[in-house]
Coordinates of C-alpha atoms and ligand atoms in Angstrom, one line a residue:
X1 CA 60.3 65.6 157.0
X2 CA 61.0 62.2 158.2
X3 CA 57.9 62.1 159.9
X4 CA 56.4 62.4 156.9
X5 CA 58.7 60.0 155.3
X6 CA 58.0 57.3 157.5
X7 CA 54.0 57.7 157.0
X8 CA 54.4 57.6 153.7
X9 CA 56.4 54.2 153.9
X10 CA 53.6 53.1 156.4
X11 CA 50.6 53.9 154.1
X12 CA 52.8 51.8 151.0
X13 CA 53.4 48.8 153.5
X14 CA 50.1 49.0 154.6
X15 CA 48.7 48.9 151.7
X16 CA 51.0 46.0 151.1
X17 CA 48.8 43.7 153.5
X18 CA 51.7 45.0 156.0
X19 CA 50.1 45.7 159.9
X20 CA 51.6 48.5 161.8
X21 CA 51.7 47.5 165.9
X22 CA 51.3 49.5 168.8
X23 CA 54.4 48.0 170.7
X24 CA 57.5 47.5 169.4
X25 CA 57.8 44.1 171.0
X26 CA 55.2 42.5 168.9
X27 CA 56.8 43.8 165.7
X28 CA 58.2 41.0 163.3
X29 CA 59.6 44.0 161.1
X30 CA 61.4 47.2 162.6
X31 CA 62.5 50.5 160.6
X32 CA 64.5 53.0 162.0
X33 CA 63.8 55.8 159.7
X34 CA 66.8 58.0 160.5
X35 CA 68.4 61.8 160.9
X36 CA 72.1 62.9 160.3
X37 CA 71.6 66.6 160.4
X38 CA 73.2 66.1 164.4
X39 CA 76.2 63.9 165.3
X40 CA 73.4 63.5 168.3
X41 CA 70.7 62.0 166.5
X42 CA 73.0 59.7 164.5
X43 CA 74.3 58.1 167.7
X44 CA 71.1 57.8 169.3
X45 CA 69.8 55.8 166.1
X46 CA 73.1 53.6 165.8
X47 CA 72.3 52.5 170.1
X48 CA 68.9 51.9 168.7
X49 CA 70.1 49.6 165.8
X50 CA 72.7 48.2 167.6
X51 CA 70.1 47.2 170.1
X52 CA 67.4 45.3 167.6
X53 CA 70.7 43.9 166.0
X54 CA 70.7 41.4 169.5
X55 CA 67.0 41.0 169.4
X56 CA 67.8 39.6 165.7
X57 CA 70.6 37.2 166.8
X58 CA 68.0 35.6 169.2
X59 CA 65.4 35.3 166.6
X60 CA 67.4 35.0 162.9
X61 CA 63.3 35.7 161.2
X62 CA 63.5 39.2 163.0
X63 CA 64.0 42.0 160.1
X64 CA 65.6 45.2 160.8
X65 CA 66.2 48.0 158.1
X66 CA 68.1 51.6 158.3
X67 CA 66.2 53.9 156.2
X68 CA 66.7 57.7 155.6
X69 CA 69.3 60.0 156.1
X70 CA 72.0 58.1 158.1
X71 CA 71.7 55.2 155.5
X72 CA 72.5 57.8 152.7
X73 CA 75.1 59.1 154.9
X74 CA 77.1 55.8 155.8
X75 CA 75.6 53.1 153.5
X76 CA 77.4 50.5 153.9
X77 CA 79.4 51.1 156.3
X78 CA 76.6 50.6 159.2
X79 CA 77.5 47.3 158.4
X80 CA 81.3 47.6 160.5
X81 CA 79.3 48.1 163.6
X82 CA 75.4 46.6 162.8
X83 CA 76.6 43.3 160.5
X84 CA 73.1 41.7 161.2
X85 CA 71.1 44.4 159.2
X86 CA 68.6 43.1 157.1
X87 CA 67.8 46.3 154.7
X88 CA 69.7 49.7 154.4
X89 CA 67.2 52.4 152.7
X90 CA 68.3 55.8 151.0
X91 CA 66.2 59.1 151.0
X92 CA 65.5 58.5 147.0
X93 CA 64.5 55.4 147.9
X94 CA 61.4 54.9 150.3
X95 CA 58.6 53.6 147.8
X96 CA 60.8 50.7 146.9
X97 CA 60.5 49.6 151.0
X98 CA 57.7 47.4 150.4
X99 CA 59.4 45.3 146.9
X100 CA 62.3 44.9 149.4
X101 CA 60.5 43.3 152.1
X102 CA 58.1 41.4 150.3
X103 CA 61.5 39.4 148.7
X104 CA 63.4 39.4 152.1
X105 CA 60.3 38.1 153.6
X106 CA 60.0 35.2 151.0
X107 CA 63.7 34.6 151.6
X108 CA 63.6 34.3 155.4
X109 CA 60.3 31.9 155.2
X110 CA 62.6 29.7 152.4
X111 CA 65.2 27.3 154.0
X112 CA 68.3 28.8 152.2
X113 CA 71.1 30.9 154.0
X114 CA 70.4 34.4 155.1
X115 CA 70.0 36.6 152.2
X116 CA 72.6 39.4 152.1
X117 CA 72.3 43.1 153.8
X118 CA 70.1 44.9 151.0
X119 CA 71.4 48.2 150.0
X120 CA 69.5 50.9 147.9
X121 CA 71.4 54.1 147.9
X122 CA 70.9 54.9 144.1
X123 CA 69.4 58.7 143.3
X124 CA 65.9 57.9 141.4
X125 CA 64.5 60.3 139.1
X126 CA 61.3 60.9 140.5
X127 CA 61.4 60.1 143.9
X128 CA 59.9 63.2 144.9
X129 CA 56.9 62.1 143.5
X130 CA 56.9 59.3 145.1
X131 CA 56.2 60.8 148.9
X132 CA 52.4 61.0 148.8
X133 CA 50.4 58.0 150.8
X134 CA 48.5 58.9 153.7
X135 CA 47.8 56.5 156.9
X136 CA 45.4 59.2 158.1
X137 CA 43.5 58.9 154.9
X138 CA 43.4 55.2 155.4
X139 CA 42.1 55.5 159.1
X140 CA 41.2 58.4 161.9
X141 CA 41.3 61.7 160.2
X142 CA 44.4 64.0 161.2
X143 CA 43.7 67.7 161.3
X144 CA 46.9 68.6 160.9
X145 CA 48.4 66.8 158.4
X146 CA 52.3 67.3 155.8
X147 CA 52.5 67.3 152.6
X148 CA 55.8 66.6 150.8
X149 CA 56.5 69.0 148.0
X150 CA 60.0 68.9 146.8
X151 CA 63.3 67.2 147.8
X152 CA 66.8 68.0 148.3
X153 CA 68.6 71.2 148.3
X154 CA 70.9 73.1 146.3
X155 CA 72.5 75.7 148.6
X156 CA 75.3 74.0 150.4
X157 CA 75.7 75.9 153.3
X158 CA 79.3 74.6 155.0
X159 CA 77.5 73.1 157.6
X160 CA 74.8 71.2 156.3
X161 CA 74.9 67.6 155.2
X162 CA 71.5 67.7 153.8
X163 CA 72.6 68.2 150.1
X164 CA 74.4 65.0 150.9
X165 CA 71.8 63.2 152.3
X166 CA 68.9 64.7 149.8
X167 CA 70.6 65.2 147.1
X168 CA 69.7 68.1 144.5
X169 CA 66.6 70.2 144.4
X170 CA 63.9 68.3 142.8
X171 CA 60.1 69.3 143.1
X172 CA 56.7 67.6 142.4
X173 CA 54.2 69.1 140.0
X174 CA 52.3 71.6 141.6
X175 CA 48.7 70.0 140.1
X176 CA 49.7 66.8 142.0
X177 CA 50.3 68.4 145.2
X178 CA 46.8 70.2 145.0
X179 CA 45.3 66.5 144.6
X180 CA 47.2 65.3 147.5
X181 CA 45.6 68.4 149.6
X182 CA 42.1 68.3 148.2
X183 CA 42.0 64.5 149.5
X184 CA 43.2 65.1 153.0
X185 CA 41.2 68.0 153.3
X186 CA 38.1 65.6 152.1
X187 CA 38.9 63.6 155.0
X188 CA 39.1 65.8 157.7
X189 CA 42.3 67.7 157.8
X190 CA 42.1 71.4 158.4
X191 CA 45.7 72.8 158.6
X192 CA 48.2 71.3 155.8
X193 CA 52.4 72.1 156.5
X194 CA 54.3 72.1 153.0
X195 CA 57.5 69.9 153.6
X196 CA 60.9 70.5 151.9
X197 CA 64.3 71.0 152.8
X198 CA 64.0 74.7 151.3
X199 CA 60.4 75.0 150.8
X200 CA 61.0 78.5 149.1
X201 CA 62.8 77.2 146.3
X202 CA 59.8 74.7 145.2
X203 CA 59.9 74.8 141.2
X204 CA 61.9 77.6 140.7
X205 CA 64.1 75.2 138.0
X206 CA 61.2 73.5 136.8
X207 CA 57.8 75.8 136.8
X208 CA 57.9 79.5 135.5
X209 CA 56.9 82.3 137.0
X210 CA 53.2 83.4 136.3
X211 CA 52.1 87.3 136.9
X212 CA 55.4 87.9 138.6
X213 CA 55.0 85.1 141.4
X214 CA 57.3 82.3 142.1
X215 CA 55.9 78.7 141.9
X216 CA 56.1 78.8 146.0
X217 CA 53.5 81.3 146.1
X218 CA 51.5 80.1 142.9
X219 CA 51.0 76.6 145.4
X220 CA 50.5 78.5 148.3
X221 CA 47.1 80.3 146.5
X222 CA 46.0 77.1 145.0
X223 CA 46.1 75.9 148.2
X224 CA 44.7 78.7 149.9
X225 CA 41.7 78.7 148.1
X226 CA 40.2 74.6 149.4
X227 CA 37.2 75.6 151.2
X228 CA 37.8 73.5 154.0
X229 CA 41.1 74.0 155.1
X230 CA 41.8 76.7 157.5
X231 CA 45.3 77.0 157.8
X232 CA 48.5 76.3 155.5
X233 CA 51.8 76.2 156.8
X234 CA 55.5 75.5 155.6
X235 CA 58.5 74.1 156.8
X236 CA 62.0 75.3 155.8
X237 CA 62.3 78.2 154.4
X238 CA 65.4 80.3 153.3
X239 CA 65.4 84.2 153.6
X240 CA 67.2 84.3 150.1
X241 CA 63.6 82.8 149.3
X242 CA 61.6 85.6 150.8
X243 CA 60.8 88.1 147.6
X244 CA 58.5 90.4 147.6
X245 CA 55.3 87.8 146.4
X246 CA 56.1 85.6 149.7
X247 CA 56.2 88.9 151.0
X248 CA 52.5 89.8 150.4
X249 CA 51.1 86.2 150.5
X250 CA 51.9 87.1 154.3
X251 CA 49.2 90.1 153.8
X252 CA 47.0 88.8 151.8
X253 CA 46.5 85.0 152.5
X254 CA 44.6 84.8 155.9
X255 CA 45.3 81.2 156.4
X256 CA 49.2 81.5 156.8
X257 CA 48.2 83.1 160.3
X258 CA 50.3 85.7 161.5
X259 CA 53.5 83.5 162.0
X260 CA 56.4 83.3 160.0
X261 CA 60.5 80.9 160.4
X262 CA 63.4 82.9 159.0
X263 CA 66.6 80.8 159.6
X264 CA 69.1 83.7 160.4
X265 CA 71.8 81.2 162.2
X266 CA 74.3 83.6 162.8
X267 CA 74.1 87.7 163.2
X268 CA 77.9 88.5 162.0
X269 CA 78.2 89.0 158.0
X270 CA 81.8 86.9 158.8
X271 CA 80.0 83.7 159.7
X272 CA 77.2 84.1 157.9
X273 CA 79.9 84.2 154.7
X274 CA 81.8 81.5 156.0
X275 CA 78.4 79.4 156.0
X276 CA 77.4 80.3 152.8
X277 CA 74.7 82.1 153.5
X278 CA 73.8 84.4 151.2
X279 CA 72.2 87.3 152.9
X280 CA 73.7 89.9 155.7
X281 CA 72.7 90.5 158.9
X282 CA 71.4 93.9 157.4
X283 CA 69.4 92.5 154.4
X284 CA 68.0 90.0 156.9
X285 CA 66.9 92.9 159.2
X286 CA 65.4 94.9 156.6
X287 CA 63.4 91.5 155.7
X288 CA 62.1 91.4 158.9
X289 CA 61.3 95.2 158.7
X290 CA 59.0 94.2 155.4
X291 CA 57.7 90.9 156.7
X292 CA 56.1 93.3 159.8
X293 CA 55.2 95.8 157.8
X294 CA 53.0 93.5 155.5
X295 CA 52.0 91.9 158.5
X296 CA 52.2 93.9 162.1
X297 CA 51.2 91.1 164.4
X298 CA 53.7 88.8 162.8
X299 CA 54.9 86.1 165.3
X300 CA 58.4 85.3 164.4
X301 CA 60.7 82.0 164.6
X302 CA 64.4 81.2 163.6
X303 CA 67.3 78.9 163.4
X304 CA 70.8 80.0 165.3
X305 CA 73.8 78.1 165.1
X306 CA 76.6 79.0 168.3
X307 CA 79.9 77.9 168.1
X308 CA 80.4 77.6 164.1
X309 CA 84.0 77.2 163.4
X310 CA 85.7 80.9 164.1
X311 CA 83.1 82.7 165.5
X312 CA 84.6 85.0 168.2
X313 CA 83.0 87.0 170.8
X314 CA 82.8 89.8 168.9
X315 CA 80.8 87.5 166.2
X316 CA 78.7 86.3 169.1
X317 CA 77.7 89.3 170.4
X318 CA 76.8 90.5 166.5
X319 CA 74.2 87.4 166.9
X320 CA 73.4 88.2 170.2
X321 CA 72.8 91.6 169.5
X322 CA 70.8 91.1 166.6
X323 CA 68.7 88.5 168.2
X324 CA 67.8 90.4 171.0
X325 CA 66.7 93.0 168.6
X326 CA 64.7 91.6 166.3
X327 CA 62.7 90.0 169.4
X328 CA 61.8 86.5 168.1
X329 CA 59.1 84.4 169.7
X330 CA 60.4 81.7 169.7
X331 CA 64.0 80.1 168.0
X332 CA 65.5 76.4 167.8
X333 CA 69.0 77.2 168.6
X334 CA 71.5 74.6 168.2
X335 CA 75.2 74.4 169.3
X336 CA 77.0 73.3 166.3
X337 CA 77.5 69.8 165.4
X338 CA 80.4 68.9 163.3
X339 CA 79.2 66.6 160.2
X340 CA 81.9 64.7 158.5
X341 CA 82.2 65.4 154.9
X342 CA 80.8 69.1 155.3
X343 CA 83.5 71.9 154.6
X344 CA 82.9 73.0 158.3
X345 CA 83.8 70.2 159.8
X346 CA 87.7 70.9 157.9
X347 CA 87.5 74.5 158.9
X348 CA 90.4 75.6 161.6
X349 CA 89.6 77.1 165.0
X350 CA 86.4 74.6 166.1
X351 CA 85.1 76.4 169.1
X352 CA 85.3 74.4 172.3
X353 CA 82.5 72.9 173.9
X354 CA 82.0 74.9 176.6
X355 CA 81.9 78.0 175.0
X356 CA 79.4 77.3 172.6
X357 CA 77.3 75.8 175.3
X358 CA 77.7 79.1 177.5
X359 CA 76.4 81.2 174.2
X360 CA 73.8 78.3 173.8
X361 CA 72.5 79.3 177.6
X362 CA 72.9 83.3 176.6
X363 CA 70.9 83.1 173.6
X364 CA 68.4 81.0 176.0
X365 CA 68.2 83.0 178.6
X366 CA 67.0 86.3 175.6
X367 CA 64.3 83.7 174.3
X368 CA 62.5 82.9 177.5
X369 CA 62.6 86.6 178.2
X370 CA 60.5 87.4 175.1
X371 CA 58.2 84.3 174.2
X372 CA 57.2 84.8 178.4
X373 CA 56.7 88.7 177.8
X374 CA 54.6 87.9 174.4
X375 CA 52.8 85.2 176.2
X376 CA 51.6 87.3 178.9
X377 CA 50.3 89.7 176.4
X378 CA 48.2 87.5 175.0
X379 CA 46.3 86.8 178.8
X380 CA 42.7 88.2 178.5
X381 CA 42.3 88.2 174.9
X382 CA 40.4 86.3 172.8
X383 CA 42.5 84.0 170.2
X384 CA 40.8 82.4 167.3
X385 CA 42.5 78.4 167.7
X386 CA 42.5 75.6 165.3
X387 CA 41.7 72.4 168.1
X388 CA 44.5 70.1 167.0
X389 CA 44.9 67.2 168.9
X390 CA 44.0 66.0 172.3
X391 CA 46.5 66.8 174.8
X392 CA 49.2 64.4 175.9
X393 CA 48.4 65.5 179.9
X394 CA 46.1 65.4 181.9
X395 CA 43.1 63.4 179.7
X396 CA 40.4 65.7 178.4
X397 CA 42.3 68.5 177.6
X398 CA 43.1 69.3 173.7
X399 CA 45.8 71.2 171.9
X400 CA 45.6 73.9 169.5
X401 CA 47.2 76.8 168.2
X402 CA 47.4 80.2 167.6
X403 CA 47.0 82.2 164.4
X404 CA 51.0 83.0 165.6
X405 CA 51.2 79.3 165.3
X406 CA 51.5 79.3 169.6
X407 CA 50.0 76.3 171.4
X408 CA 47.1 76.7 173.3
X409 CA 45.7 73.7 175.9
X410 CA 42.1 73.8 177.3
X411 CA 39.2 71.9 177.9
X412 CA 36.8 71.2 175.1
X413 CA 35.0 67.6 174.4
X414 CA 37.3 65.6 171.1
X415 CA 34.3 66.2 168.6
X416 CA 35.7 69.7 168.7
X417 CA 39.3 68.4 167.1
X418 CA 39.3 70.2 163.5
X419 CA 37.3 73.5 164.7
X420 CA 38.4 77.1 164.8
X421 CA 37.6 78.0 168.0
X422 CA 37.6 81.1 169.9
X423 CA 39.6 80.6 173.3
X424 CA 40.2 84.1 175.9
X425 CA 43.9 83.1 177.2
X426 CA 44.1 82.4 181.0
X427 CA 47.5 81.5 181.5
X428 CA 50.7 81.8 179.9
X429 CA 54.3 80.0 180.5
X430 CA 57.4 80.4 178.1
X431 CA 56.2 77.3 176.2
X432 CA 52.6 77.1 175.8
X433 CA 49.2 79.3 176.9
X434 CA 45.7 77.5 178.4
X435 CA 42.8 79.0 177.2
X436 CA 38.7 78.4 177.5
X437 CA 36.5 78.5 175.3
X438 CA 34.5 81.4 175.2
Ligands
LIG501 S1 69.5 75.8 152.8 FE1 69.0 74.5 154.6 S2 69.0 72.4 153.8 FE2 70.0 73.6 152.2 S3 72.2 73.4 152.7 FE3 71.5 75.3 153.8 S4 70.9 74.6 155.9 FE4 71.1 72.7 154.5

């Protein structure tokens, strides 16, 4: 999401007559677009600040702005510990970037005294709308490209501080998405990811339901049906979202590939309560059960939080248990992060560090197992592979993926980027597979 974000802010400021650099060094402007879903990822963006911060005492023309997340979170309050910040940008507030410079800009090249920190935190009607600039359409094509179709989130699990920092569910038109797509693909793209904090809920307050399918899946077959593009993706969903149209868009939609992210984050109905999670670690199974059945070669991913306030071994185990079961191919699990201002973070009996990190290495330790043993499967058949992007190592190489959204590296000249390509598997690790082209 803040990917996207920040190209969207870069195709505005572009657009602007604003030059994005290669190096950081030669930039008169930097903005950190920033993350507070991790305590982590909020300190590693405050040593970042803090750093320009000097670079801006030594040259006072130097801008620096906080956008995103962390600038919702703390407004003005970065200024305690970064008093030499030029901008401080919130989540509703990205398209307005450009106004902001353009007068800070005018300020700095004017003799008068430093302007004051600016400081947009305000919720916009609209914003969502607002999320929709390209650089890739401006320059090289991207094959794989996001599209932003809704904001915020409504659910509040205890843990989260995304409803803070998004604010409520608010979704574009779905007419106006299908533009957005039917440019990219024009351009070159070939495999389009739907952004949203809970992707599954897209419209469900604003569009109705048509022939018994949510707005989700009414976008998902408007989308499905540009020519061009070969696969469609999204990114989060919520199993509460999974009905039985998302259901069968997994059967009947061939570019969704055979891959699909349930969020489970913990296996014990306590936690899962306690979260605010609405589902049970039995409804989830049986979601699972209809997800394969629709779809047999379904490779699956989730989200798993250890150490949430109160979980005991015998609440572990229900997630390790569960886990192991279902057999995913892959999981982002996370040790949990206390967020200030979330009702976790009050909640009594915070697990101790090293006990969520020895649960962290169990869960670990199940995944390898599985992704390897699924991997190694795959060795000696033939995959069909969208050629994504050239390889970061060695030169010459490019990466691609799976229908079960796996990545795939192999040899294959650039002009090939965009392609569906069928590759027999010669190797496989936990992370990745190498292919050739057959
Ligand atoms: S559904 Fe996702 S974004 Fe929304 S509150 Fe829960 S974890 Fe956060």
């Amino acid at each position: 999401m803040n990917e996207r974000d920040s190209e969207a802010v870069a195709s505005l400021l572009r657009a602007r007559g604003y030059a994005l650099v290669e190096d950081e060094a030669q930039a008169d402007i930097v903005l950190l677009n920033t993350c507070s879903v991790r305590d982590l990822a909020e300190q590693k963006a405050m040593g970042k600040a803090a750093h320009l911060n000097k670079r801006k005492r030594r040259n006072p023309r130097f801008i620096v702005g906080i956008l995103g997340c962390m600038a919702q979170n703390r407004g003005a309050d970065l200024l305690d510990r970064l008093p030499d910040l030029d901008l401080v940008v919130g989540t509703q507030k990205f398209h307005r970037v450009p106004d902001h410079l353009d007068n800070l800009v005018a300020s700095l090249r004017g003799q008068g005294p430093r302007p004051a920190t600016l400081i947009d935190l305000d919720a916009e009607a609209g914003s969502q709308n607002e999320i929709r600039g390209h650089v890739s359409t401006e320059s090289e094509p991207q094959v794989s490209a996001y599209i932003s179709i809704m904001q915020g989130c409504n659910m509040h699990c205890t843990f989260c501080i995304v409803p803070k920092t998004r604010g409520e569910e608010r979704s574009r038109p779905l007419d106006d998405i299908v533009r957005e797509a039917e440019e990219l693909v024009a351009h070159g793209t070939r495999e389009i990811t739907l952004l949203g904090q809970i992707v599954t809920s897209y419209g469900r307050r604003e569009f109705p339901m048509v022939g018994g399918k949510t707005p989700f899946v009414q976008l998902l077959e408007r989308l499905h049906a540009l020519p061009q593009l070969h696969r469609l993706r999204f990114t989060s969903p919520h199993p509460g979202g999974f009905k039985a149209d998302l259901i069968a868009a997994h059967r009947d939609l061939p570019k969704l590939g055979e891959y699909a992210h349930l969020p489970l984050q913990s296996g014990s109905d306590r936690i899962l309560r306690a979260m605010n999670r609405p589902y049970t670690r039995d409804s989830y199974r049986r979601l699972i059960d209809q997800l394969r059945a629709a779809q047999p070669k379904i490779w699956l991913s989730t989200d798993i939080i250890v150490g949430f306030p109160g979980e005991t071994d015998e609440d572990f185990a229900a997630t390790r248990d569960l886990f192991r079961e279902i057999g995913f191919e892959m999981a982002y699990l996370f040790k949990y992060s206390t967020r200030t201002g979330t009702p976790a973070a009050e909640m009594p009996d915070q697990v101790p560090a090293e006990i969520a990190e020895a649960r962290h290495r169990e869960l670990m330790a199940i995944l390898e197992k599985r992704s390897l043993a699924r991997h190694q499967e795959l060795v000696g058949t033939t995959e069909e592979v969208l050629a994504q992007e050239p390889a970061r190592r060695p030169a010459g190489r490019l990466m691609g993926r799976t229908r079960g959204y796996r990545k795939v590296f192999f040899d294959a000249p650039a002009h090939r980027l965009g392609e569906l390509l069928p590759l027999r598997i010669t190797r496989a690790t936990v992370a990745a597979l190498e292919g050739e082209l057959v």
